[in-house]
Coordinates of C-alpha atoms in Angstrom, one line a residue:
Chain A
M1 CA 5.5 39.8 40.8
R2 CA 7.4 39.7 37.5
I3 CA 4.8 40.6 34.8
V4 CA 5.2 40.2 31.0
V5 CA 2.6 41.8 28.8
C6 CA 2.3 40.8 25.0
V7 CA 1.4 43.7 23.0
K8 CA 1.1 44.6 19.2
A9 CA 0.6 47.4 17.0
V10 CA -2.4 47.1 14.6
P11 CA -3.5 49.5 12.0
K12 CA -6.6 51.4 12.8
P13 CA -9.4 49.5 11.2
E14 CA -11.3 52.3 9.8
E15 CA -8.3 53.3 7.8
V16 CA -7.6 50.0 6.1
G17 CA -8.9 50.2 2.5
M18 CA -8.8 47.7 -0.3
N19 CA -6.9 47.9 -3.4
P20 CA -9.8 47.4 -5.9
E21 CA -7.2 46.2 -8.7
T22 CA -5.2 43.7 -6.6
R23 CA -8.0 42.9 -4.2
T24 CA -5.6 42.9 -1.4
L25 CA -5.6 44.8 1.9
D26 CA -4.2 48.3 1.6
R27 CA -2.7 49.4 4.9
S28 CA -0.5 52.1 3.3
K29 CA -2.7 54.9 4.4
A30 CA -3.7 53.5 7.8
R31 CA -2.1 54.7 11.1
S32 CA -1.3 52.3 13.7
E33 CA -2.1 52.1 17.4
I34 CA -1.5 49.8 20.1
N35 CA -4.1 47.0 19.9
P36 CA -7.0 48.1 21.9
P37 CA -7.5 45.0 24.0
D38 CA -3.8 45.0 24.9
M39 CA -4.5 48.3 26.6
H40 CA -6.6 46.5 29.1
A41 CA -3.9 43.9 29.7
L42 CA -1.4 46.6 30.2
E43 CA -3.6 48.4 32.8
M44 CA -4.2 45.2 34.6
A45 CA -0.4 44.6 34.7
F46 CA 0.3 48.1 36.1
A47 CA -2.5 47.9 38.6
L48 CA -1.3 44.4 39.9
R49 CA 2.4 45.8 40.0
D50 CA 1.0 48.9 42.0
R51 CA -0.6 46.5 44.6
V52 CA 2.1 43.8 45.1
G53 CA 5.3 45.3 43.7
G54 CA 7.5 43.9 40.7
T55 CA 8.2 44.7 37.2
V56 CA 6.3 45.1 33.9
T57 CA 8.0 43.9 30.8
L58 CA 6.8 44.4 27.1
L59 CA 7.0 41.7 24.5
S60 CA 6.1 42.0 20.9
M61 CA 6.7 40.4 17.6
G62 CA 6.7 42.5 14.6
P63 CA 8.6 44.8 12.1
P64 CA 11.0 47.6 13.4
M65 CA 7.9 50.1 13.1
F66 CA 6.6 48.6 16.4
V67 CA 9.4 50.2 18.3
P68 CA 7.5 53.6 18.9
Y69 CA 4.6 51.6 20.2
L70 CA 6.6 49.8 22.7
R71 CA 8.0 53.2 23.9
L72 CA 4.5 54.3 24.4
G73 CA 4.1 51.3 26.7
L74 CA 7.4 52.2 28.4
A75 CA 5.8 55.9 28.8
M76 CA 2.8 54.4 30.4
G77 CA 4.8 52.8 32.9
A78 CA 6.6 49.6 31.7
D79 CA 9.9 48.8 33.1
D80 CA 11.5 47.2 29.9
A81 CA 10.5 46.1 26.3
Y82 CA 11.6 43.5 23.9
L83 CA 10.7 43.3 20.3
L84 CA 11.0 40.0 18.2
S85 CA 11.8 41.2 14.8
D86 CA 13.1 39.1 11.8
R87 CA 11.9 38.9 8.2
A88 CA 11.7 35.2 8.9
F89 CA 8.7 35.8 11.4
G90 CA 6.7 37.3 8.7
A91 CA 3.5 35.8 7.4
A92 CA 2.9 33.6 10.5
D93 CA -0.5 32.3 11.5
T94 CA -1.3 31.9 15.2
L95 CA 0.5 28.7 15.5
A96 CA 3.8 30.2 14.4
T97 CA 3.2 33.5 16.2
S98 CA 2.5 31.8 19.7
Y99 CA 5.6 29.7 19.0
T100 CA 7.7 32.7 18.4
L101 CA 6.3 34.7 21.4
A102 CA 6.9 31.4 23.6
K103 CA 10.5 31.4 22.5
G104 CA 10.8 35.1 23.5
L105 CA 9.3 34.5 26.9
E106 CA 11.8 31.5 27.2
R107 CA 14.6 34.0 26.3
I108 CA 13.5 36.7 28.6
A109 CA 13.4 34.2 31.5
A110 CA 17.1 33.1 30.7
T111 CA 18.5 36.6 30.4
A112 CA 16.5 38.7 32.8
G113 CA 15.2 36.0 35.2
P114 CA 12.1 34.1 35.4
W115 CA 8.7 35.7 35.2
D116 CA 5.5 34.8 37.2
V117 CA 2.5 35.7 34.7
V118 CA 2.1 36.7 31.1
L119 CA -0.8 39.0 30.2
C120 CA -2.3 39.4 26.8
G121 CA -5.2 41.4 25.3
E122 CA -8.2 39.0 24.7
E123 CA -7.7 39.1 20.9
S124 CA -6.2 41.6 18.3
S125 CA -8.5 44.1 16.6
D126 CA -7.2 42.9 13.2
G127 CA -6.9 39.1 13.2
A128 CA -9.4 38.8 16.1
T129 CA -8.7 35.0 16.6
A130 CA -8.1 35.1 20.5
Q131 CA -5.9 32.1 19.6
V132 CA -2.5 33.4 20.7
P133 CA -2.8 33.6 24.4
P134 CA -3.9 29.9 24.7
G135 CA -1.2 28.9 22.0
I136 CA 1.6 30.5 24.2
A137 CA 0.4 28.7 27.2
E138 CA 0.3 25.4 25.3
W139 CA 3.9 25.9 23.8
L140 CA 5.2 26.5 27.3
D141 CA 3.1 23.8 28.9
I142 CA 1.7 26.1 31.6
P143 CA -1.9 27.0 32.8
Q144 CA -4.0 29.5 31.1
A145 CA -7.1 31.5 31.9
T146 CA -8.8 33.6 29.1
Y147 CA -11.3 36.5 29.4
V148 CA -9.9 37.4 32.9
S149 CA -11.9 40.5 34.1
E150 CA -10.1 40.7 37.6
I151 CA -7.1 39.5 39.2
A152 CA -6.4 39.2 42.9
P153 CA -3.2 38.3 44.5
G154 CA -3.3 34.5 45.4
D155 CA -3.4 33.2 48.9
G156 CA -0.1 31.3 48.4
Q157 CA -1.3 28.4 50.4
T158 CA 0.4 25.6 48.4
A159 CA 2.2 26.7 45.3
P160 CA 2.3 30.2 44.1
A161 CA -1.0 31.0 42.4
I162 CA -3.4 33.8 41.8
E163 CA -7.2 34.0 41.9
V164 CA -9.0 35.4 39.1
R165 CA -12.5 36.2 37.5
R166 CA -13.1 34.8 34.1
E167 CA -15.9 35.9 31.9
I168 CA -17.9 33.0 30.6
K169 CA -21.1 32.7 28.5
G170 CA -23.8 34.5 30.3
G171 CA -21.7 34.7 33.6
E172 CA -18.5 34.4 35.1
E173 CA -16.4 32.0 37.1
R174 CA -13.7 32.3 39.9
L175 CA -10.5 30.2 39.1
R176 CA -7.2 29.7 41.1
V177 CA -4.5 29.6 38.7
P178 CA -1.0 28.3 39.7
L179 CA 1.8 30.4 38.4
P180 CA 3.7 30.8 36.0
A181 CA 0.5 31.2 33.8
V182 CA -0.8 33.0 30.8
L183 CA -3.9 35.2 31.1
S184 CA -5.8 37.0 28.4
V185 CA -7.6 40.1 29.8
A186 CA -11.2 40.7 28.7
A187 CA -11.9 44.0 26.9
G188 CA -13.4 46.4 29.1
A189 CA -12.0 44.9 32.1
N190 CA -10.6 48.4 33.3
V191 CA -10.0 51.8 32.2
P192 CA -6.5 51.9 30.6
R193 CA -4.4 54.8 32.1
F194 CA -2.7 57.5 29.8
F195 CA 0.8 57.6 29.4
D196 CA 2.7 59.5 32.1
P197 CA 3.9 63.0 30.6
D198 CA 7.0 62.7 32.8
R199 CA 8.0 59.4 31.4
R200 CA 7.2 60.5 27.8
A201 CA 10.5 62.2 27.1
I202 CA 12.6 59.5 28.9
A203 CA 10.6 56.8 26.9
E204 CA 11.4 58.6 23.5
S205 CA 15.2 57.4 23.9
A206 CA 14.4 54.4 25.9
E207 CA 16.1 51.0 24.7
V208 CA 14.0 48.5 23.1
V209 CA 15.8 45.2 23.0
V210 CA 15.5 43.7 19.5
W211 CA 15.9 39.9 19.1
D212 CA 15.9 38.1 15.9
A213 CA 15.0 34.4 15.3
A214 CA 18.6 33.3 16.2
A215 CA 18.5 35.4 19.5
V216 CA 15.7 33.3 20.6
A217 CA 16.8 30.1 19.2
A218 CA 13.7 29.8 17.3
D219 CA 13.4 26.6 15.1
P220 CA 13.3 28.0 11.3
A221 CA 10.7 25.2 10.5
L222 CA 8.3 26.6 13.2
I223 CA 8.3 30.5 12.4
G224 CA 6.8 32.6 9.8
A225 CA 5.1 31.1 6.7
A226 CA 7.1 27.6 7.1
G227 CA 5.8 27.2 10.7
S228 CA 2.1 28.2 9.8
A229 CA -0.5 25.5 9.4
T230 CA -3.0 27.8 7.6
T231 CA -2.8 29.5 4.3
V232 CA -4.9 32.0 2.7
A233 CA -6.3 30.3 -0.4
A234 CA -8.1 33.2 -1.7
V235 CA -9.1 36.6 -1.0
E236 CA -12.2 38.4 -2.6
S237 CA -14.4 41.3 -1.8
A238 CA -17.2 40.3 0.3
G239 CA -20.6 40.4 -1.4
R240 CA -22.6 43.1 0.4
V241 CA -26.3 42.5 1.2
E242 CA -28.5 44.7 -1.0
R243 CA -30.4 47.2 1.2
R244 CA -32.9 49.9 0.4
H245 CA -31.1 52.9 1.7
E246 CA -34.3 54.8 2.2
M247 CA -33.7 57.9 4.4
L248 CA -36.7 59.1 6.5
S249 CA -37.1 62.9 7.3
G250 CA -39.8 65.0 8.7
P251 CA -41.3 65.8 12.0
P252 CA -40.4 63.1 14.7
E253 CA -44.0 61.9 15.0
E254 CA -44.4 61.4 11.2
T255 CA -41.1 59.4 11.2
A256 CA -42.3 57.4 14.1
R257 CA -45.5 56.4 12.3
T258 CA -43.5 55.4 9.2
L259 CA -40.9 53.4 11.3
A260 CA -43.8 51.8 13.1
G261 CA -45.3 50.6 9.8
V262 CA -42.1 49.3 8.6
I263 CA -41.5 47.3 11.8
R264 CA -45.0 45.9 11.6
A265 CA -44.7 44.9 8.2
A266 CA -41.3 43.3 8.6
L267 CA -42.7 41.3 11.5
S268 CA -45.7 40.1 9.8
A269 CA -43.8 39.2 6.8
Chain B
M1 CA 7.0 34.1 44.2
T2 CA 9.1 33.6 41.1
S3 CA 9.2 30.0 40.3
A4 CA 12.5 28.1 40.3
T5 CA 12.7 26.7 36.8
P6 CA 11.2 28.8 34.1
P7 CA 9.1 27.0 31.6
T8 CA 10.5 26.1 28.3
V9 CA 9.0 25.6 24.8
V10 CA 7.7 22.0 24.2
V11 CA 7.7 20.8 20.6
R12 CA 5.3 17.9 20.2
G13 CA 5.1 17.7 16.4
P14 CA 2.1 16.6 14.2
A15 CA -0.4 14.1 15.6
Y16 CA -1.0 12.3 12.4
P17 CA -0.6 12.9 8.6
P18 CA -3.6 14.3 6.6
H19 CA -3.9 11.3 4.4
E20 CA -4.7 9.1 7.3
A21 CA -7.6 11.4 8.5
A22 CA -11.2 10.8 8.1
G23 CA -14.4 12.0 9.6
I24 CA -16.1 15.3 10.5
W25 CA -16.0 16.0 14.3
V26 CA -18.2 18.5 16.1
W27 CA -17.3 19.1 19.7
V28 CA -20.8 19.4 21.4
E29 CA -20.6 22.0 24.1
Q30 CA -23.0 21.2 27.1
H31 CA -23.3 22.9 30.4
D32 CA -25.2 20.9 33.0
G33 CA -26.9 18.7 30.3
V34 CA -27.8 21.7 28.2
V35 CA -26.4 21.8 24.6
E36 CA -25.3 25.1 23.2
D37 CA -27.4 26.2 20.3
V38 CA -24.0 26.8 18.3
S39 CA -23.2 23.0 18.7
R40 CA -26.6 22.2 17.2
E41 CA -25.8 24.6 14.5
L42 CA -22.5 23.0 13.8
L43 CA -24.1 19.5 13.6
G44 CA -26.4 20.9 11.0
K45 CA -23.3 22.3 8.8
G46 CA -21.3 19.2 9.7
R47 CA -24.0 17.0 8.2
D48 CA -23.6 18.9 4.9
L49 CA -19.8 18.6 5.0
A50 CA -20.0 14.9 5.8
S51 CA -22.4 14.2 2.8
R52 CA -20.0 16.2 0.5
L53 CA -16.9 14.1 1.6
A54 CA -18.9 10.8 2.1
Q55 CA -17.4 10.7 5.6
P56 CA -19.1 10.2 9.0
L57 CA -20.3 12.9 11.1
V58 CA -19.2 12.3 14.7
A59 CA -20.2 14.5 17.8
V60 CA -18.0 14.4 20.8
V61 CA -19.7 15.1 24.0
L62 CA -17.7 15.6 27.2
G63 CA -19.3 16.2 30.7
A64 CA -20.2 14.7 33.9
P65 CA -21.4 11.2 33.7
Q66 CA -25.1 12.3 34.3
H67 CA -25.0 15.3 31.8
A68 CA -22.9 13.7 29.0
G69 CA -25.5 11.2 28.3
V70 CA -28.2 13.9 27.7
G71 CA -26.1 15.9 25.2
A72 CA -25.3 12.6 23.4
A73 CA -29.0 11.9 23.0
D74 CA -29.5 15.4 21.5
A75 CA -26.5 15.0 19.2
A76 CA -27.8 11.7 18.0
A77 CA -31.2 13.0 17.2
L78 CA -29.5 16.1 15.2
G79 CA -28.2 13.6 12.7
A80 CA -24.6 12.6 14.0
D81 CA -23.6 9.1 12.5
E82 CA -21.8 8.4 15.8
V83 CA -21.7 10.3 19.1
L84 CA -18.6 9.7 21.2
V85 CA -19.4 10.3 24.9
V86 CA -16.9 10.8 27.7
G87 CA -18.6 11.1 31.1
H88 CA -16.0 11.9 33.8
A89 CA -16.0 13.8 37.0
A90 CA -13.2 16.0 35.9
L91 CA -15.2 17.2 32.9
A92 CA -18.2 18.2 35.0
H93 CA -17.6 21.9 34.2
Y94 CA -15.4 23.3 31.4
A95 CA -11.8 23.7 32.2
T96 CA -9.0 24.1 29.9
D97 CA -6.7 21.1 31.0
P98 CA -9.1 18.1 31.3
Y99 CA -11.1 19.1 28.2
T100 CA -7.8 19.6 26.1
D101 CA -6.5 16.3 27.4
A102 CA -9.8 14.5 26.6
L103 CA -10.1 15.8 23.1
D104 CA -6.4 15.3 22.4
Q105 CA -6.7 11.7 23.3
L106 CA -9.9 11.1 21.2
V107 CA -8.4 12.9 18.1
R108 CA -5.2 11.1 18.2
R109 CA -6.9 7.8 18.6
R110 CA -9.6 8.3 15.8
K111 CA -7.8 10.8 13.4
P112 CA -10.6 12.9 12.3
A113 CA -10.1 15.2 9.2
I114 CA -12.0 18.1 10.6
L115 CA -12.8 19.3 13.9
L116 CA -15.3 22.1 14.5
L117 CA -16.0 24.0 17.8
G118 CA -18.3 27.0 18.6
A119 CA -16.7 30.2 19.2
T120 CA -18.0 30.9 22.7
P121 CA -15.6 31.9 25.4
D122 CA -14.9 28.3 26.5
G123 CA -14.9 27.1 22.9
R124 CA -12.2 29.4 21.9
D125 CA -10.3 28.9 25.0
L126 CA -10.2 25.0 24.2
A127 CA -9.8 25.5 20.4
G128 CA -6.6 27.8 20.8
R129 CA -5.0 25.3 23.2
L130 CA -5.8 22.2 21.3
A131 CA -4.5 23.3 18.0
V132 CA -1.1 23.9 19.3
R133 CA -1.3 20.6 21.3
L134 CA -2.1 18.9 17.9
Y135 CA 0.3 21.0 16.0
T136 CA -2.4 22.0 13.5
G137 CA -4.2 24.8 11.8
L138 CA -7.2 26.6 13.3
T139 CA -9.3 29.2 11.7
A140 CA -11.4 31.6 14.0
D141 CA -14.9 32.9 13.5
C142 CA -15.8 31.4 10.2
T143 CA -18.7 32.9 8.4
D144 CA -19.0 29.7 6.0
L145 CA -17.5 26.4 5.6
T146 CA -17.3 24.6 2.3
I147 CA -15.3 21.8 0.8
G148 CA -13.0 22.6 -2.0
P149 CA -12.3 20.6 -5.0
S150 CA -9.3 18.6 -3.6
G151 CA -11.6 17.8 -0.4
L152 CA -10.0 20.3 1.7
L153 CA -12.1 22.4 4.3
E154 CA -12.5 25.9 3.1
S155 CA -13.0 28.3 6.1
H156 CA -14.4 31.6 5.0
V157 CA -13.6 34.5 7.2
V158 CA -14.4 38.2 6.9
G159 CA -11.6 40.7 7.2
F160 CA -11.4 44.4 7.8
G161 CA -14.7 46.1 7.6
G162 CA -16.6 43.2 6.4
G163 CA -15.5 44.2 2.8
I164 CA -13.0 41.5 2.5
A165 CA -13.7 37.7 2.5
A166 CA -10.8 35.4 2.8
I167 CA -10.7 31.4 2.2
I168 CA -8.4 29.8 4.7
T169 CA -7.1 26.4 4.2
C170 CA -5.0 23.8 6.2
Q171 CA -3.5 21.4 3.8
R172 CA -0.4 19.8 5.5
H173 CA -1.8 19.3 9.0
A174 CA -4.6 17.4 10.6
P175 CA -7.3 17.8 11.8
Q176 CA -8.4 20.9 10.0
M177 CA -9.9 22.9 12.8
A178 CA -12.4 25.9 12.8
T179 CA -14.5 27.9 15.2
V180 CA -17.8 29.5 14.3
R181 CA -19.8 32.1 16.0
P182 CA -23.4 31.4 17.5
G183 CA -26.0 32.1 14.9
V184 CA -23.9 32.0 11.7
F185 CA -25.6 28.6 10.5
P186 CA -29.2 27.6 11.0
Q187 CA -30.2 25.0 13.4
P188 CA -31.2 21.6 11.8
A189 CA -34.5 20.0 12.9
A190 CA -34.1 17.2 15.3
T191 CA -35.5 13.8 13.8
V192 CA -36.7 10.7 15.3
R193 CA -34.3 8.1 14.2
S194 CA -35.0 4.5 15.2
N195 CA -31.3 3.5 15.9
A196 CA -30.4 6.8 17.5
S197 CA -29.2 5.1 20.7
E198 CA -27.0 2.6 19.0
R199 CA -25.1 5.3 17.6
I200 CA -24.0 6.5 21.0
R201 CA -20.6 5.1 22.2
P202 CA -19.1 5.7 25.6
A203 CA -15.3 6.4 25.2
S204 CA -12.7 6.4 27.7
V205 CA -9.8 8.9 28.2
D206 CA -7.1 9.1 30.9
L207 CA -7.7 12.1 33.0
D208 CA -6.2 10.7 36.1
S209 CA -2.4 11.0 35.4
A210 CA -2.6 14.8 34.5
A211 CA -1.8 17.1 37.5
E212 CA -4.6 19.6 38.4
R213 CA -3.7 23.0 37.3
V214 CA -6.4 25.6 37.2
R215 CA -9.0 25.0 39.8
V216 CA -12.6 26.3 39.3
L217 CA -13.8 27.9 42.8
E218 CA -17.1 29.2 41.7
R219 CA -19.2 29.5 38.7
Q220 CA -22.3 31.8 38.1
V221 CA -24.3 31.8 35.1
H222 CA -27.2 34.4 34.8
A223 CA -30.0 34.4 32.4
E224 CA -28.7 34.2 29.0
A225 CA -29.5 36.7 26.3
G226 CA -31.7 35.2 23.6
L227 CA -30.3 37.2 20.9
T228 CA -29.9 34.5 18.1
R229 CA -33.5 33.6 18.3
A230 CA -35.0 37.0 18.8
P231 CA -37.4 38.5 16.1
V232 CA -36.3 42.0 17.0
V233 CA -32.8 43.0 18.1
V234 CA -32.2 46.7 19.2
I235 CA -28.7 47.6 19.0
G236 CA -26.9 50.3 21.0
G237 CA -23.6 51.9 20.3
A238 CA -21.4 54.9 21.3
G239 CA -24.4 57.3 20.5
T240 CA -26.4 55.8 23.5
R241 CA -23.7 57.2 25.9
G242 CA -24.4 54.5 28.2
D243 CA -28.1 55.0 28.4
F244 CA -29.8 52.0 27.2
H245 CA -33.3 52.4 28.9
L246 CA -35.3 53.5 25.8
L247 CA -33.6 50.7 23.8
E248 CA -34.7 48.3 26.5
A249 CA -38.2 49.8 26.4
L250 CA -38.3 49.4 22.6
A251 CA -37.1 45.7 22.8
E252 CA -39.5 44.9 25.4
T253 CA -42.5 46.4 23.4
L254 CA -41.4 44.4 20.5
D255 CA -40.7 41.1 22.3
G256 CA -37.2 41.5 21.2
E257 CA -33.8 41.7 22.7
V258 CA -31.2 44.2 23.3
G259 CA -27.7 44.1 21.7
A260 CA -24.7 46.2 21.6
T261 CA -21.6 47.2 19.7
R262 CA -18.1 46.2 20.8
V263 CA -17.6 50.0 21.8
A264 CA -20.5 49.8 24.1
V265 CA -19.4 46.5 25.5
D266 CA -16.0 47.7 26.1
Q267 CA -17.2 50.6 27.9
G268 CA -18.7 48.4 30.4
W269 CA -22.3 49.8 29.5
I270 CA -23.7 46.2 28.9
G271 CA -22.7 42.7 29.2
R272 CA -20.4 41.0 26.7
D273 CA -23.1 38.3 26.1
R274 CA -25.1 41.0 24.2
Q275 CA -22.4 42.0 21.7
I276 CA -23.3 41.9 18.2
G277 CA -21.0 41.4 15.3
Q278 CA -17.9 39.5 14.0
T279 CA -16.4 39.1 17.5
G280 CA -19.7 38.7 19.2
V281 CA -23.1 37.2 18.2
V282 CA -24.3 36.9 14.6
V283 CA -28.1 37.7 14.5
R284 CA -30.6 37.1 11.9
P285 CA -33.8 38.9 13.1
K286 CA -36.7 40.0 11.1
V287 CA -35.9 43.5 12.2
A288 CA -32.6 45.0 13.6
I289 CA -32.8 48.7 14.9
A290 CA -29.4 50.2 15.4
C291 CA -29.5 53.3 17.7
G292 CA -26.3 55.4 17.8
V293 CA -24.3 52.9 15.9
S294 CA -21.5 54.3 13.6
G295 CA -21.5 51.0 11.6
A296 CA -18.0 49.6 11.7
S297 CA -17.8 46.4 9.3
Q298 CA -17.1 44.4 12.7
L299 CA -20.7 45.2 13.5
T300 CA -22.4 45.0 10.0
V301 CA -21.2 41.3 9.7
G302 CA -23.3 40.6 12.7
I303 CA -26.6 41.9 11.3
S304 CA -26.1 41.2 7.5
G305 CA -28.8 38.3 7.9
A306 CA -31.4 40.5 9.3
D307 CA -34.4 40.9 7.0
T308 CA -34.9 44.6 7.6
V309 CA -32.3 47.0 9.2
I310 CA -33.2 50.4 10.5
A311 CA -30.5 52.8 11.6
I312 CA -30.9 55.9 13.8
N313 CA -28.0 58.1 14.2
S314 CA -27.4 61.9 14.5
D315 CA -24.4 61.8 12.1
A316 CA -25.6 61.6 8.6
G317 CA -22.2 60.4 7.6
A318 CA -22.5 57.2 9.6
P319 CA -21.4 54.1 7.5
L320 CA -24.2 52.3 8.9
F321 CA -26.8 54.2 6.7
D322 CA -25.0 52.2 3.8
A323 CA -26.0 49.1 5.4
A324 CA -29.6 49.9 6.3
D325 CA -33.0 49.8 4.6
Y326 CA -34.4 52.7 6.4
G327 CA -32.3 55.5 8.1
V328 CA -33.2 58.2 10.3
V329 CA -30.7 61.3 10.8
G330 CA -31.6 62.2 14.4
D331 CA -30.8 61.9 18.1
L332 CA -32.1 58.6 19.1
F333 CA -33.2 60.2 22.4
R334 CA -35.5 62.3 20.4
V335 CA -36.6 59.6 17.7
L336 CA -37.3 56.8 20.0
P337 CA -39.9 58.2 22.4
P338 CA -42.4 58.9 19.6
L339 CA -41.7 55.5 18.1
L340 CA -42.4 53.9 21.4
A341 CA -45.6 55.8 21.9
E342 CA -46.8 54.9 18.3
L343 CA -46.2 51.2 18.8
R344 CA -47.7 51.0 22.3
T345 CA -50.9 52.8 21.4
D346 CA -51.8 50.9 18.1
Q347 CA -50.2 47.4 18.3
P348 CA -51.8 45.0 16.3
K349 CA -52.4 41.8 18.6
A350 CA -51.5 39.5 16.0
V351 CA -47.9 40.7 16.0
T352 CA -47.2 40.3 19.8
A353 CA -49.2 36.9 20.0
E354 CA -47.0 35.5 17.1
R355 CA -43.7 36.9 18.2
R356 CA -43.7 36.1 21.8
P357 CA -40.9 33.6 22.4
A358 CA -42.0 30.2 23.3

């Protein structure tokens, strides 16, 4: 099984501030991490490879500062890594991003051979749209399954396929998904592994293949800001709800009586 | 196992130009004839937008022939000017391909200006795929929808930590698509309309020529959490360390529901259907009681509509105290037992009687 995992680096949300004068996001002080939901996609990929054999390839789109995060993925056990990096990719919404990643997947198949399945985290912790995995599947005109919690090797009766469990509202379903396909992996589906210390040193100097827009034959009209259908028309600081900020202290029983009174008053209001 | 011919990128181009577009569409999500609350909420908001634009509000119901009609009657009662109904065996349960194909065909035929979908797992699965099929813009998890001076849809979203709000527009593409989380908008009241049935129009789509891709082998739905309608929501975070039994007891005593932070859900301590916040459910209870919740903005967005917020956390520096009406610095395992005892011993009957869900 040849598996590709789409990953990205995101700023740690608790470290992103706001510039009070320009009222824009200040990410300068924020450290980055691999998008936490992507860690579950990585784990699912490694576990699948452990079971059925094959390779795990990493694919990302972003600035050169993403390279160390791809190396972290290599240290966790990935076989190779590709970064789509070009100033022209910048300011992309999910329409342009999913197109660009689909072009990268096309190029990986052309240079390294066809892949069977693409795994993504269910969403990014910064954008949180969950739109990129279905978008990639549509650009490539292949099947998708989102919020996959478990993957089983397919029975291979007719066409190559895998069976997956998918989380739905208030339950789950089992799907048979023909390959190749794009899956988004439900957050919490597994416990991501730590990087392998033995691989860490090797990964430090491992090659990350960097491709620009021309390398993946991306249409300039479909990438970056030009290829985006949505625009940010305005950014403002959100009005916060006014709260009382009343701190209760004292013996637990006294606090309990006060809280019970507060709850009863609120319920009968 | 590797396929012979690797897939290549298919560029379809725009469906139709924005100046030809008219009408506000709501995809009415129904399962076995039961319409999702979020779809009702969207019909209410869609009515506002339709009035502002002086354009019709159109509900689209897809499903098995025997189920789609039930959803259609609901949608007509909730104020849709027109209800497009597609009853087809291939639409009996949600599946990406037939649902995308059906909506794509209807949208290209009728050219709506705006298309709204609920941000449920199925709604997000569908919206993400359909937006690329139609080559248009999609904004996720809007906290408000307004109409701008030039008639454009303004999709309001909240960014990092809830402190930043952005307005997203889609000017050059149609339809303008947006998803909205359950609970963000209030439900409209159903009204008896004399000509409701005349507004329901069967529509046909071609689903026979498409190859079957993903096959649903089994579908299991458990009892759903009634979070959006609960008067009390007790929310557990990392501080519970996975032990929700006191929270469940508190919720039961108050006829409320248990919710959880993303961290708790990601740890597998509780089901995803109980996740509160920007990427979960937005709740507007009379009382929200957050236990061991640090208060990432992602979470506070989900309880900003609560009348009263109580925070219990052993960390005096937890950001949630800034978003709470009442705060208790202490271990939830020490704070909750006497509170439970207090509520159980002297509980005014009126409270339980009034608040028990119908």
